[in-house]
Coordinates of C-alpha atoms in Angstrom, one line a residue:
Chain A
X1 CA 134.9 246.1 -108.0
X2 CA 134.7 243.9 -111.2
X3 CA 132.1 241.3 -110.2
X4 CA 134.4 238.1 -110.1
X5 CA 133.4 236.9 -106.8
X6 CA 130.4 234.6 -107.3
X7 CA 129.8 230.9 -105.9
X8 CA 129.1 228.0 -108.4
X9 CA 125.8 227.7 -109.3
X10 CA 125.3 224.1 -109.0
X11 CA 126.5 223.8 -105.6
X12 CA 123.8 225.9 -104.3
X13 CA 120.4 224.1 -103.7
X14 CA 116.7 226.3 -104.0
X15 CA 116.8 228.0 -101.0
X16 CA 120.9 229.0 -101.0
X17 CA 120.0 230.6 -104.7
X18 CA 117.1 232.6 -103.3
X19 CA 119.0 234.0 -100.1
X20 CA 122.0 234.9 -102.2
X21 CA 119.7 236.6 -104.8
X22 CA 117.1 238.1 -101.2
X23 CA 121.0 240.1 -100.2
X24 CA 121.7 240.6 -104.1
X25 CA 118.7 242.3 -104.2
X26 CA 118.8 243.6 -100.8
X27 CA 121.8 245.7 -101.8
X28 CA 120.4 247.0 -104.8
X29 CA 117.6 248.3 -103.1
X30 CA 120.0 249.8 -100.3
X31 CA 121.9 251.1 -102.9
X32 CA 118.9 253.0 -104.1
X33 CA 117.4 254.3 -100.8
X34 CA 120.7 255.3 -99.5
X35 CA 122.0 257.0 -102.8
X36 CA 119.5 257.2 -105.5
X37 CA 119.1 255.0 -108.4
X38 CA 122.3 256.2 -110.2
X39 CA 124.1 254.5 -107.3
X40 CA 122.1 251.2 -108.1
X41 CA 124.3 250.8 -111.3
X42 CA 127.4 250.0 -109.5
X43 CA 125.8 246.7 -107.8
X44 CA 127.6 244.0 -108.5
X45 CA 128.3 239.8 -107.3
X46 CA 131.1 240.9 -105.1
X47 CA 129.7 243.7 -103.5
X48 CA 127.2 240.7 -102.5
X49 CA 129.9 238.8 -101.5
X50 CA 131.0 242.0 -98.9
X51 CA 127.4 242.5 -97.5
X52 CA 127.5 238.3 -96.9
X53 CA 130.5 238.5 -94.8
X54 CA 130.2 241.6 -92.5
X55 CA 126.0 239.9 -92.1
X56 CA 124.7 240.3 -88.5
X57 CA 124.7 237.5 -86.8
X58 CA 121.2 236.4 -85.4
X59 CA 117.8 235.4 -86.3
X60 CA 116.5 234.6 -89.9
X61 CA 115.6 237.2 -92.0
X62 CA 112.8 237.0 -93.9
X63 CA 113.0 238.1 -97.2
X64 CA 109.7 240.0 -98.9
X65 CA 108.7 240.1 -102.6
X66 CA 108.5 244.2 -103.6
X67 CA 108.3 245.6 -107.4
X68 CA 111.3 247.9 -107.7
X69 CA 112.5 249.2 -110.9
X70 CA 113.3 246.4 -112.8
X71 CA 110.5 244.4 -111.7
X72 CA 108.0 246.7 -111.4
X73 CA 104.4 243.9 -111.8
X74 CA 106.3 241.0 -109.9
X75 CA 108.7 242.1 -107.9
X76 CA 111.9 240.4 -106.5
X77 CA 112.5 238.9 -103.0
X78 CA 115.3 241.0 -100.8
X79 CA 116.8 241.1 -97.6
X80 CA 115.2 244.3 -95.4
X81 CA 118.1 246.8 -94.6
X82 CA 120.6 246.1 -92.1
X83 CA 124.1 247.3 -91.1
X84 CA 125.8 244.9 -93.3
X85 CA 124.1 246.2 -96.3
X86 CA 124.5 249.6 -95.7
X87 CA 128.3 249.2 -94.8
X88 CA 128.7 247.5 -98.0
X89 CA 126.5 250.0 -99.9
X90 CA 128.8 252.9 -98.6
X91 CA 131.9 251.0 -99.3
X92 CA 130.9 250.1 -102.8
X93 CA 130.2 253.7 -103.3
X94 CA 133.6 254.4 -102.3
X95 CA 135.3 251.9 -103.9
X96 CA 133.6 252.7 -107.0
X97 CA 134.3 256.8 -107.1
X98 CA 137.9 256.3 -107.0
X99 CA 138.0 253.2 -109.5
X100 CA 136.3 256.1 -111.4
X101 CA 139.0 258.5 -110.7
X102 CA 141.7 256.2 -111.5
X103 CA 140.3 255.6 -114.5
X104 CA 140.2 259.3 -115.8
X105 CA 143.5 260.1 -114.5
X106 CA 144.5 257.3 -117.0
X107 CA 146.6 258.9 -120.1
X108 CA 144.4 258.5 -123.4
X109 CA 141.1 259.2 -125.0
X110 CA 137.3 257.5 -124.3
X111 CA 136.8 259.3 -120.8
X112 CA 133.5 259.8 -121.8
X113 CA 131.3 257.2 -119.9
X114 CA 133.6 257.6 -116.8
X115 CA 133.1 261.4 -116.8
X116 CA 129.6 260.4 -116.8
X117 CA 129.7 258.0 -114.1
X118 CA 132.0 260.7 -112.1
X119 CA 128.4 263.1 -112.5
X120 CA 126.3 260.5 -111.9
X121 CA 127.7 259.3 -108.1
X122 CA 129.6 263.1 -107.4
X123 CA 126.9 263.7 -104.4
X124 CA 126.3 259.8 -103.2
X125 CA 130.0 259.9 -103.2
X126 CA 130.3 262.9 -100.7
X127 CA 127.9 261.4 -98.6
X128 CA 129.8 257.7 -98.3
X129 CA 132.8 259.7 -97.2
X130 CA 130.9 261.9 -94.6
X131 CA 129.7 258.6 -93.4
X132 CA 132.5 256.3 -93.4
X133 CA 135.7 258.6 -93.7
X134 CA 138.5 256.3 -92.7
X135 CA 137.9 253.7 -95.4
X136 CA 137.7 256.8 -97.6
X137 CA 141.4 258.0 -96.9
X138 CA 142.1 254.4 -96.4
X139 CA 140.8 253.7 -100.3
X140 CA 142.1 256.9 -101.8
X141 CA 145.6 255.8 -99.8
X142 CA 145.8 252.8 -101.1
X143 CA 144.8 253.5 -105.1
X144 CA 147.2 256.6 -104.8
X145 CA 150.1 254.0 -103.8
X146 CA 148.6 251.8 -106.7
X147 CA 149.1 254.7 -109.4
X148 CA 152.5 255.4 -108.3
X149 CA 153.4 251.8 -108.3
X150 CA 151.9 251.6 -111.8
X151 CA 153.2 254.8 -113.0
X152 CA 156.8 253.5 -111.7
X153 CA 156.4 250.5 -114.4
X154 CA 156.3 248.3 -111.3
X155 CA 157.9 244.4 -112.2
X156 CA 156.0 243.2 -109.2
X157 CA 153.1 241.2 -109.1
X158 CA 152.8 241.3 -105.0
X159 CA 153.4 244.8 -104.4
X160 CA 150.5 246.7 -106.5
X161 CA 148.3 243.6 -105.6
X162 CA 149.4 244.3 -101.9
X163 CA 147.8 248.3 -102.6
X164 CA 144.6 247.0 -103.3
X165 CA 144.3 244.0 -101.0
X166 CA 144.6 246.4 -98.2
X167 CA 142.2 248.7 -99.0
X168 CA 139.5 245.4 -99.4
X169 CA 141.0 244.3 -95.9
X170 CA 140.3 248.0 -94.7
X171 CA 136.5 246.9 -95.4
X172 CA 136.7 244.8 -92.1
X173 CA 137.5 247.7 -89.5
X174 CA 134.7 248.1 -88.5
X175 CA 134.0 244.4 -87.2
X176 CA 133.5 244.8 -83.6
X177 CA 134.6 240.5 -82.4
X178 CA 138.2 240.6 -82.1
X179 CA 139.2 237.4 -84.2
X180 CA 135.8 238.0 -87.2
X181 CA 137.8 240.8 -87.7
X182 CA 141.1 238.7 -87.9
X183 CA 139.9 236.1 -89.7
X184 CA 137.7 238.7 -92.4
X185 CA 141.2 241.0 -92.8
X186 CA 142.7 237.8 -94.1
X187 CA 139.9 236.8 -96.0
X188 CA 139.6 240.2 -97.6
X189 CA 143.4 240.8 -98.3
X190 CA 143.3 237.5 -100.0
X191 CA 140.3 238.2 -102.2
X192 CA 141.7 241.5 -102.7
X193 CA 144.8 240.2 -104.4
X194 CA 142.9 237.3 -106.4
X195 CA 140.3 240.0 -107.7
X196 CA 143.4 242.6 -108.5
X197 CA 145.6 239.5 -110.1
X198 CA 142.1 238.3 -111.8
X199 CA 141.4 241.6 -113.2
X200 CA 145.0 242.0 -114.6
X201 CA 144.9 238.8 -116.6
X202 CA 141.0 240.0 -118.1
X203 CA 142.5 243.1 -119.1
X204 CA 145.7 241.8 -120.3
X205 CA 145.3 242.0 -124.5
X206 CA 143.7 245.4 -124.0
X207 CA 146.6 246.6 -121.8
X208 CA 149.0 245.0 -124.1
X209 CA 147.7 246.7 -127.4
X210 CA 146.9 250.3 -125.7
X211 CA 150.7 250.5 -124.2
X212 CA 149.2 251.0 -120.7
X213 CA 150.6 249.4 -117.4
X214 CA 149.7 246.0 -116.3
X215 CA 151.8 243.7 -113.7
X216 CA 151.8 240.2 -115.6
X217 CA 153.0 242.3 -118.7
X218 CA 156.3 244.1 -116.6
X219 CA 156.6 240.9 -114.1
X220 CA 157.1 238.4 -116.7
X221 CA 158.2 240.7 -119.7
X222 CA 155.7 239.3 -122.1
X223 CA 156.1 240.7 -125.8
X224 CA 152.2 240.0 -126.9
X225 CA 148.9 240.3 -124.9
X226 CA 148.9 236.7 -124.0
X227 CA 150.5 234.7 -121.3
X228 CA 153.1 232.2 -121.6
X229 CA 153.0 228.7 -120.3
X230 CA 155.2 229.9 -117.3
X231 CA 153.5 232.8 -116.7
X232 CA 150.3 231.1 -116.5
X233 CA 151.5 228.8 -114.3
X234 CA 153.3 231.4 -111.8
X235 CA 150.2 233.2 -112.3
X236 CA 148.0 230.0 -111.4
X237 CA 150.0 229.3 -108.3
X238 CA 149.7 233.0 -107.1
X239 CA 145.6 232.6 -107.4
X240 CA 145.4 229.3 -105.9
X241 CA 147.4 230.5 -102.6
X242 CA 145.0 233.8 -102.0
X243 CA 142.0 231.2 -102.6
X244 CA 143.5 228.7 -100.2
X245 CA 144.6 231.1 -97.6
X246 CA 140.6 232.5 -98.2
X247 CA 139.3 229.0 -97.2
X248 CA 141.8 228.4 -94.3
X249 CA 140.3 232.2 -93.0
X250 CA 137.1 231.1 -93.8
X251 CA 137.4 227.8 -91.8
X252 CA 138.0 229.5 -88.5
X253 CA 134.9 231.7 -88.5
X254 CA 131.0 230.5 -88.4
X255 CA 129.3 232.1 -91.1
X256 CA 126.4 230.2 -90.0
X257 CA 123.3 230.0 -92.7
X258 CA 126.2 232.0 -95.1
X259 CA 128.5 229.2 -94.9
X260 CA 127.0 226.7 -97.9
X261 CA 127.2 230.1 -100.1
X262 CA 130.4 231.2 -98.8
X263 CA 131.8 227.9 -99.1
X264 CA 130.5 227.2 -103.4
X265 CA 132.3 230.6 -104.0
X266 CA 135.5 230.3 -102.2
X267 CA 135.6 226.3 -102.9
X268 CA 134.7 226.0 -106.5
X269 CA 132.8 229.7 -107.9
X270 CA 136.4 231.6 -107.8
X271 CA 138.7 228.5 -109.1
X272 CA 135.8 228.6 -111.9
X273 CA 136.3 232.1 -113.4
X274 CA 139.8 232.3 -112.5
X275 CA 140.3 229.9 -114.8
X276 CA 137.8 231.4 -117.4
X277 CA 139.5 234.2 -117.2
X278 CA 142.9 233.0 -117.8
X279 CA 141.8 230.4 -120.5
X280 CA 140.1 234.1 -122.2
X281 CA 136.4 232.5 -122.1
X282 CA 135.3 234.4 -119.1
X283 CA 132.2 236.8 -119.7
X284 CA 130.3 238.3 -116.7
X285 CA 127.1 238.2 -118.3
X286 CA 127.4 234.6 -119.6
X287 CA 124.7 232.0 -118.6
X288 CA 127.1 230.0 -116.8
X289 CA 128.6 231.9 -114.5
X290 CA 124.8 233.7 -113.5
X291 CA 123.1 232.9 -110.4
X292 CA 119.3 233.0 -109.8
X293 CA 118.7 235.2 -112.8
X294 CA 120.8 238.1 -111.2
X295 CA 122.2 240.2 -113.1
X296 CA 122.8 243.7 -114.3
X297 CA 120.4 243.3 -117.2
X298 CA 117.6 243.1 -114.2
X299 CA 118.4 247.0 -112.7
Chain B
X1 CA 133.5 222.1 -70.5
X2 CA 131.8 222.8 -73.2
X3 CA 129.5 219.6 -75.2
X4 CA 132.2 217.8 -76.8
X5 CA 129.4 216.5 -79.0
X6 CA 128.6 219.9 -80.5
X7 CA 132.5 220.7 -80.7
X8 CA 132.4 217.9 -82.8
X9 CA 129.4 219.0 -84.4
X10 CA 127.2 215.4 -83.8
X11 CA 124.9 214.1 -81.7
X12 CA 125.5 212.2 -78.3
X13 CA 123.5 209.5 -80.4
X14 CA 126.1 209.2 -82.9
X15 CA 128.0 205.7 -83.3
X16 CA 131.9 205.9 -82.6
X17 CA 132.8 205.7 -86.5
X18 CA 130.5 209.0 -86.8
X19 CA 132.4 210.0 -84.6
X20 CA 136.0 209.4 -85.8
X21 CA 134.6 210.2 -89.2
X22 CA 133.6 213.7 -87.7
X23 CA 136.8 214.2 -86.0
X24 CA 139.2 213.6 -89.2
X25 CA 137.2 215.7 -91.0
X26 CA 137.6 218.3 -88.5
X27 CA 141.2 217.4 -87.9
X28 CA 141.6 218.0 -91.8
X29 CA 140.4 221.5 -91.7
X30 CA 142.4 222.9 -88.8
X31 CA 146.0 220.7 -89.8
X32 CA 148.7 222.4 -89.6
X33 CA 149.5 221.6 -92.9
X34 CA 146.4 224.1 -93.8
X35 CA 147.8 227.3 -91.5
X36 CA 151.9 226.7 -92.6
X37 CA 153.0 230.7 -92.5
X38 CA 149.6 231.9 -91.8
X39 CA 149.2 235.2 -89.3
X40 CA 145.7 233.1 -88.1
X41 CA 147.5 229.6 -87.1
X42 CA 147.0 230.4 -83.5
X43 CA 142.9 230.3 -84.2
X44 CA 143.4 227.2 -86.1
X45 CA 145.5 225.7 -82.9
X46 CA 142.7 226.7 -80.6
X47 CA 140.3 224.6 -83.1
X48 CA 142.4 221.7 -83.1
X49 CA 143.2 222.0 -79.4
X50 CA 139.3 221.9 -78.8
X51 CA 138.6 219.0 -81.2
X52 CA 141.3 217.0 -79.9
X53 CA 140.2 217.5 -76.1
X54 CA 136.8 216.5 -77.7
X55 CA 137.6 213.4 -79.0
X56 CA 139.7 212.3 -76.1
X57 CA 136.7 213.1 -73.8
X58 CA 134.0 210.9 -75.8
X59 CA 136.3 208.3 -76.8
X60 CA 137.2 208.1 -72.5
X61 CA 133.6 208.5 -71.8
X62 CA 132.6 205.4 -74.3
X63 CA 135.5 203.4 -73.2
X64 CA 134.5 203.9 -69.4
X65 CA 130.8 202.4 -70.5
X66 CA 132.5 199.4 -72.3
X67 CA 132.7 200.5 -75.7
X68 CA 135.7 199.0 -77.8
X69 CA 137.9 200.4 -79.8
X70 CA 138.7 203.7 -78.1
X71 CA 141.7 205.9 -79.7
X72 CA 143.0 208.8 -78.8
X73 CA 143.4 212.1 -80.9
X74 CA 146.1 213.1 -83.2
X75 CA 147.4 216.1 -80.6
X76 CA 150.9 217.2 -80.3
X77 CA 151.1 218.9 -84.1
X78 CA 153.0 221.8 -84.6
X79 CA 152.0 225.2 -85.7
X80 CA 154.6 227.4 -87.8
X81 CA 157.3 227.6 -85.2
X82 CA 160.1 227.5 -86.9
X83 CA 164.2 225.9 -85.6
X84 CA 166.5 227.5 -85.2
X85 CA 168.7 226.5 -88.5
X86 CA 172.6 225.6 -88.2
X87 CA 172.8 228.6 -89.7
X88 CA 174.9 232.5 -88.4
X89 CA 172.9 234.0 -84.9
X90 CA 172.2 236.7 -87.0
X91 CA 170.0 234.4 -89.4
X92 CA 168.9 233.0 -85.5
X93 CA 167.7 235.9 -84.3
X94 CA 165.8 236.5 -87.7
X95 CA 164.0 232.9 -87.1
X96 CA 163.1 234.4 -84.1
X97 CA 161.7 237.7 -85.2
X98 CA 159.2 235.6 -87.6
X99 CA 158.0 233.3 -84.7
X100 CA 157.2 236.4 -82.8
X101 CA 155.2 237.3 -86.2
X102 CA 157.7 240.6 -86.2
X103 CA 158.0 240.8 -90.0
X104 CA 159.3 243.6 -89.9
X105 CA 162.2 243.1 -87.7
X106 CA 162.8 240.1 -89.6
X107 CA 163.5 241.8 -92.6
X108 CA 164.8 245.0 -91.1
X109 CA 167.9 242.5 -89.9
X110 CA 168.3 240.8 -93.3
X111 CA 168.4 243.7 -95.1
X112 CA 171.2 245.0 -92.6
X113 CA 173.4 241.8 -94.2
X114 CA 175.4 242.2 -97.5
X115 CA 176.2 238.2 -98.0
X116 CA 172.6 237.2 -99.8
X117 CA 172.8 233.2 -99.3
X118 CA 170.5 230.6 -99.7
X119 CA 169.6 231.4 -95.6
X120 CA 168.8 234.8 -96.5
X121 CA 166.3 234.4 -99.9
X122 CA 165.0 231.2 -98.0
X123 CA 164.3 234.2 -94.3
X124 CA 163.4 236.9 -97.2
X125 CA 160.6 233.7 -98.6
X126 CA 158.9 233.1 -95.5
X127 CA 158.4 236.9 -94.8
X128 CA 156.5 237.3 -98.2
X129 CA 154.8 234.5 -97.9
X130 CA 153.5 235.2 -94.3
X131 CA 152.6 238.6 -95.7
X132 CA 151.0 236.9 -98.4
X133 CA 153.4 237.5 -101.3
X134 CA 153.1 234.1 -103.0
X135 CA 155.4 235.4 -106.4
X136 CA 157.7 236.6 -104.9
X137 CA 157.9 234.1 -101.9
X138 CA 158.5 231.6 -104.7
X139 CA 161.4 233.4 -106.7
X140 CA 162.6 233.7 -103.2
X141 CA 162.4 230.0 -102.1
X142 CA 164.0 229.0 -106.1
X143 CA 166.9 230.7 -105.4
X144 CA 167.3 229.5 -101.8
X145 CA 167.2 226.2 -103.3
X146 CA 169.2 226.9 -106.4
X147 CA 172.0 227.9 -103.7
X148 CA 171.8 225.2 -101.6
X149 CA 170.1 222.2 -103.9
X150 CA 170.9 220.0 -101.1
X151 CA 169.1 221.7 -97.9
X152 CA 166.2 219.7 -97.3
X153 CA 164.2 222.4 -95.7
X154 CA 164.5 224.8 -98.7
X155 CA 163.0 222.2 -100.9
X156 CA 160.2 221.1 -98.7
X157 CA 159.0 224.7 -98.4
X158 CA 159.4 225.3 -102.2
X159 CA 157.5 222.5 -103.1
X160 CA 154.6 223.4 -100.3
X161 CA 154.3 226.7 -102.5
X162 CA 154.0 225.1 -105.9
X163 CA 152.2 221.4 -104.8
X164 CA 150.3 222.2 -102.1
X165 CA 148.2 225.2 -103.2
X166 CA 144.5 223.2 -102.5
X167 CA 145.1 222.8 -98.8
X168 CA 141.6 221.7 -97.1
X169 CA 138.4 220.6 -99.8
X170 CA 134.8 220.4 -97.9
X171 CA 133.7 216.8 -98.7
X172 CA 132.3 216.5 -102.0
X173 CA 134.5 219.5 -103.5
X174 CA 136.6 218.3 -106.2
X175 CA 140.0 219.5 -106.6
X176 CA 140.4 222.4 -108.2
X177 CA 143.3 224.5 -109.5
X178 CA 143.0 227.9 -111.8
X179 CA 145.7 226.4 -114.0
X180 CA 143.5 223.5 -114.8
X181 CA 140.3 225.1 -116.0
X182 CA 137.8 224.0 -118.3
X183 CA 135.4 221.3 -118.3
X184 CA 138.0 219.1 -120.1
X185 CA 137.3 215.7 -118.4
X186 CA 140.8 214.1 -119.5
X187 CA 142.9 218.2 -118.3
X188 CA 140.8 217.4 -115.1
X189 CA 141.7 214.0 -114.7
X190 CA 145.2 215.1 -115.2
X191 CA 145.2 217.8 -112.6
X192 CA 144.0 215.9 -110.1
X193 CA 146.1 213.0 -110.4
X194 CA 149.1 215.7 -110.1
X195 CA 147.9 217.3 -107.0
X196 CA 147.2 214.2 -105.4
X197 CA 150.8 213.0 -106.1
X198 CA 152.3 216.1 -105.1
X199 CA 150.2 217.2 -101.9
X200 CA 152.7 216.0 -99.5
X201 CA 154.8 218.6 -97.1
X202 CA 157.6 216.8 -94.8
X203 CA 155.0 213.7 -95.0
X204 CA 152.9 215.3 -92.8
X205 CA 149.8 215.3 -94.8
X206 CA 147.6 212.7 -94.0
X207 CA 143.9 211.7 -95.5
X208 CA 145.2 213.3 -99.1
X209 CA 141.8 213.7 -101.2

């Protein structure tokens, strides 16, 4: 995905920002074991945010310091593998092949880095879909009906966020407790459409000046790269209803030692860079929107 | 039974206004209010079914040992069953397709009509909204109230969409909307003054920020 989903910073205290950055870490290093350090590129916050929901329930973990590749004298603390982490590892894999795809299936020049990345995850690709096939058909399902929809000039802003909501819901299928796996498909669907609607308005000026397809451009037929006062708004309400309905899922689930995390993204983190991103001040490297030191500058 | 204490997430040692203070904040979380045309409002029931039989069990428990002030729950809300309008039985029997959570039924039969009235974009509203189609649950609700400016339960439903779209804080969460970014003190100021003011549905909502 497009790492969006991150909580606020200052509502975590010392140990919160070490556990997130123990699974953050965790992942990478899953990542790595499971598919090689090409794989490890792809990590990102919301990937995180995956592994943290689907997290076994249970005893505490305890995080141990290891040098891995980007820390090779100190080391970082991480989360020892679990079932969580390697169902988001596959899924992110998944998930990132076909963004991939997409991508060069796009009219226009610059394929290079995606051919690239295509080369780069070919074989941990085919080995997340001989490991998790349904939410491979489900994924390629779902972005197929996403390129038609786009290619259609859709004026929807529900319908192609609908494609992409599902396949994050599909990421819950394999929940075994009846109403976790209720209350995560709604979660999911919702942050699926907030990270779709998100991505949209980032990409918006690009879209707008390349000529290629982009909802808020068709569903409020904008005539430059930049919303309008009622577009923002419509947009706004949109992203505050998928946050909401996030935190009335949330609500009905115990997330246990997840929950103060859980709760400073849903709560505050994803209010926070919506509204960076729709005010155009949002970058995913900036200081402010970092937790614990994480980020891709440390693979 | 189980501990009504840990339902309400306290100790038996806690005083009764930890104890009220625990149950409106759980109360808060699981109102209706917070689960309007959500597929999950029958967990949320369950919650505030529990809470409630929680409360009443400590508050008859303290009352039996001579402790004042006893009160009993909230109880009795409602959770997204929707009346029958005064409306066609076709637009009935599509009221009752959506309690049943049969979406699409529901809009199987409004699709089947050719006379697209306020009933029918308000019907067509709730079904993306339940799905989760804000947009176009709003357009939807607009012109049902642009029809029929006068139909009370157009406009509440409208206004839910656009006003209410914080629902449930944790204490100590501000509010927060996407449209009012920014670390502008005075824009935040603003925004919160607005969604405090408008953060009513039906008068229902109760302990508003």
């Amino acid at each position: 995905m497009f790492g969006y989903v991150r909580p606020a910073a200052g509502r975590l205290d010392e140990a919160d920002k070490r556990r997130f950055g123990a699974a953050y870490c965790g992942l990478c290093r899953t990542l790595g074991d499971r598919y090689g350090l090409a794989a490890r590129f792809i990590l990102n916050y919301d990937f995180t945010f995956l592994a943290i929901l689907l997290w076994p329930e249970g005893g505490e973990e305890e995080a141990r310091r290891r040098p891995c590749i980007a820390h090779p004298v100190r080391g970082r603390a991480s989360f020892p593998g679990n079932d969580a982490l390697s169902l988001a590892a596959d899924q992110s894999v998944i998930l990132a092949w076909w963004q991939i795809q997409d991508a060069l299936a796009d009219p226009g020049g610059g394929k290079g880095k995606y051919r690239a990345a295509a080369a780069a995850l070919g074989s941990a690709y085919r080995r997340a879909r001989e490991l998790r096939p349904s939410f491979d058909r489900a994924a390629r399902t779902h972005l197929e009906r996403l390129r038609a929809l786009e290619r259609a000039g859709c004026p929807s802003l529900d319908e192609p966020a609908d494609a992409f909501a599902r396949l994050l819901a599909g990421a819950a299928e394999e929940v075994g407790d009846p109403v976790k796996r209720r209350v995560l498909e709604q979660l999911l669907y919702h942050l699926g459409r907030w990270v779709y609607l998100v991505d949209a308005a980032d990409d918006l000026a690009e879209d707008f000046a390349a000529g290629s397809y982009n909802p808020l451009l068709c569903r409020f037929a904008l005539e430059s790269g930049v919303l309008t006062e009622e577009a923002r708004e419509a947009l706004s309400v949109s992203l505050d209803h998928s946050i909401r309905l996030m935190g009335a899922a949330f609500e009905l689930w115990d997330f246990g030692r997840w929950s103060p995390i859980l709760r400073a993204t849903i709560y505050e983190g994803l209010f926070r860079v919506g509204a960076a991103v729709l005010e155009g001040t949002f970058q995913a490297d900036d200081a402010a929107f970092r937790i614990a030191g994480r980020n891709k500058e440390h693979l | 039974m189980t501990d009504p204490y840990e339902v309400l997430q306290i100790p038996g040692t806690a005083t009764d206004e930890e104890v009220k203070k625990a149950y409106r904040e759980l109360a808060r979380k699981y109102h209706p209010d917070n689960y309007h045309d959500n597929p999950l409002a029958d967990l949320a029931q369950e919650k505030m079914k529990e809470i409630n039989a929680a409360y009443d069990a400590i508050q008859k428990e303290r009352s039996g040992r001579g402790a004042g002030g006893a009160q009993q729950s909230y109880g009795g809300y409602q959770y997204q069953q929707r009346q029958a309008s005064s409306g066609s039985p076709a637009f009935q029997r599509v009221r009752m397709a959506i309690n049943r959570n049969d979406l699409g039924m529901a809009e199987q039969l409004l699709r089947q009509m050719d006379d697209h009235n306020g009933e029918w974009n308000f019907l067509m509203g709730i079904i993306c909204y339940r799905r989760g189609w804000v947009d176009e649950a709003r357009r939807y609700y607009q012109t049902a109230c642009q029809m029929d400016p006068g139909n009370l339960e157009y406009r509440q439903t409208l206004n839910y969409v656009e006003n209410n779209r914080e629902g449930y804080r944790p204490e100590g969460y501000d509010v927060y909307s996407t449209g009012c970014g920014g670390d502008n003190l005075c824009g935040r100021l603003a925004c919160f003054y607005l969604m405090c003011n408008l953060c009513s549905f039906g008068g229902m909502r109760f302990f508003c920020c």
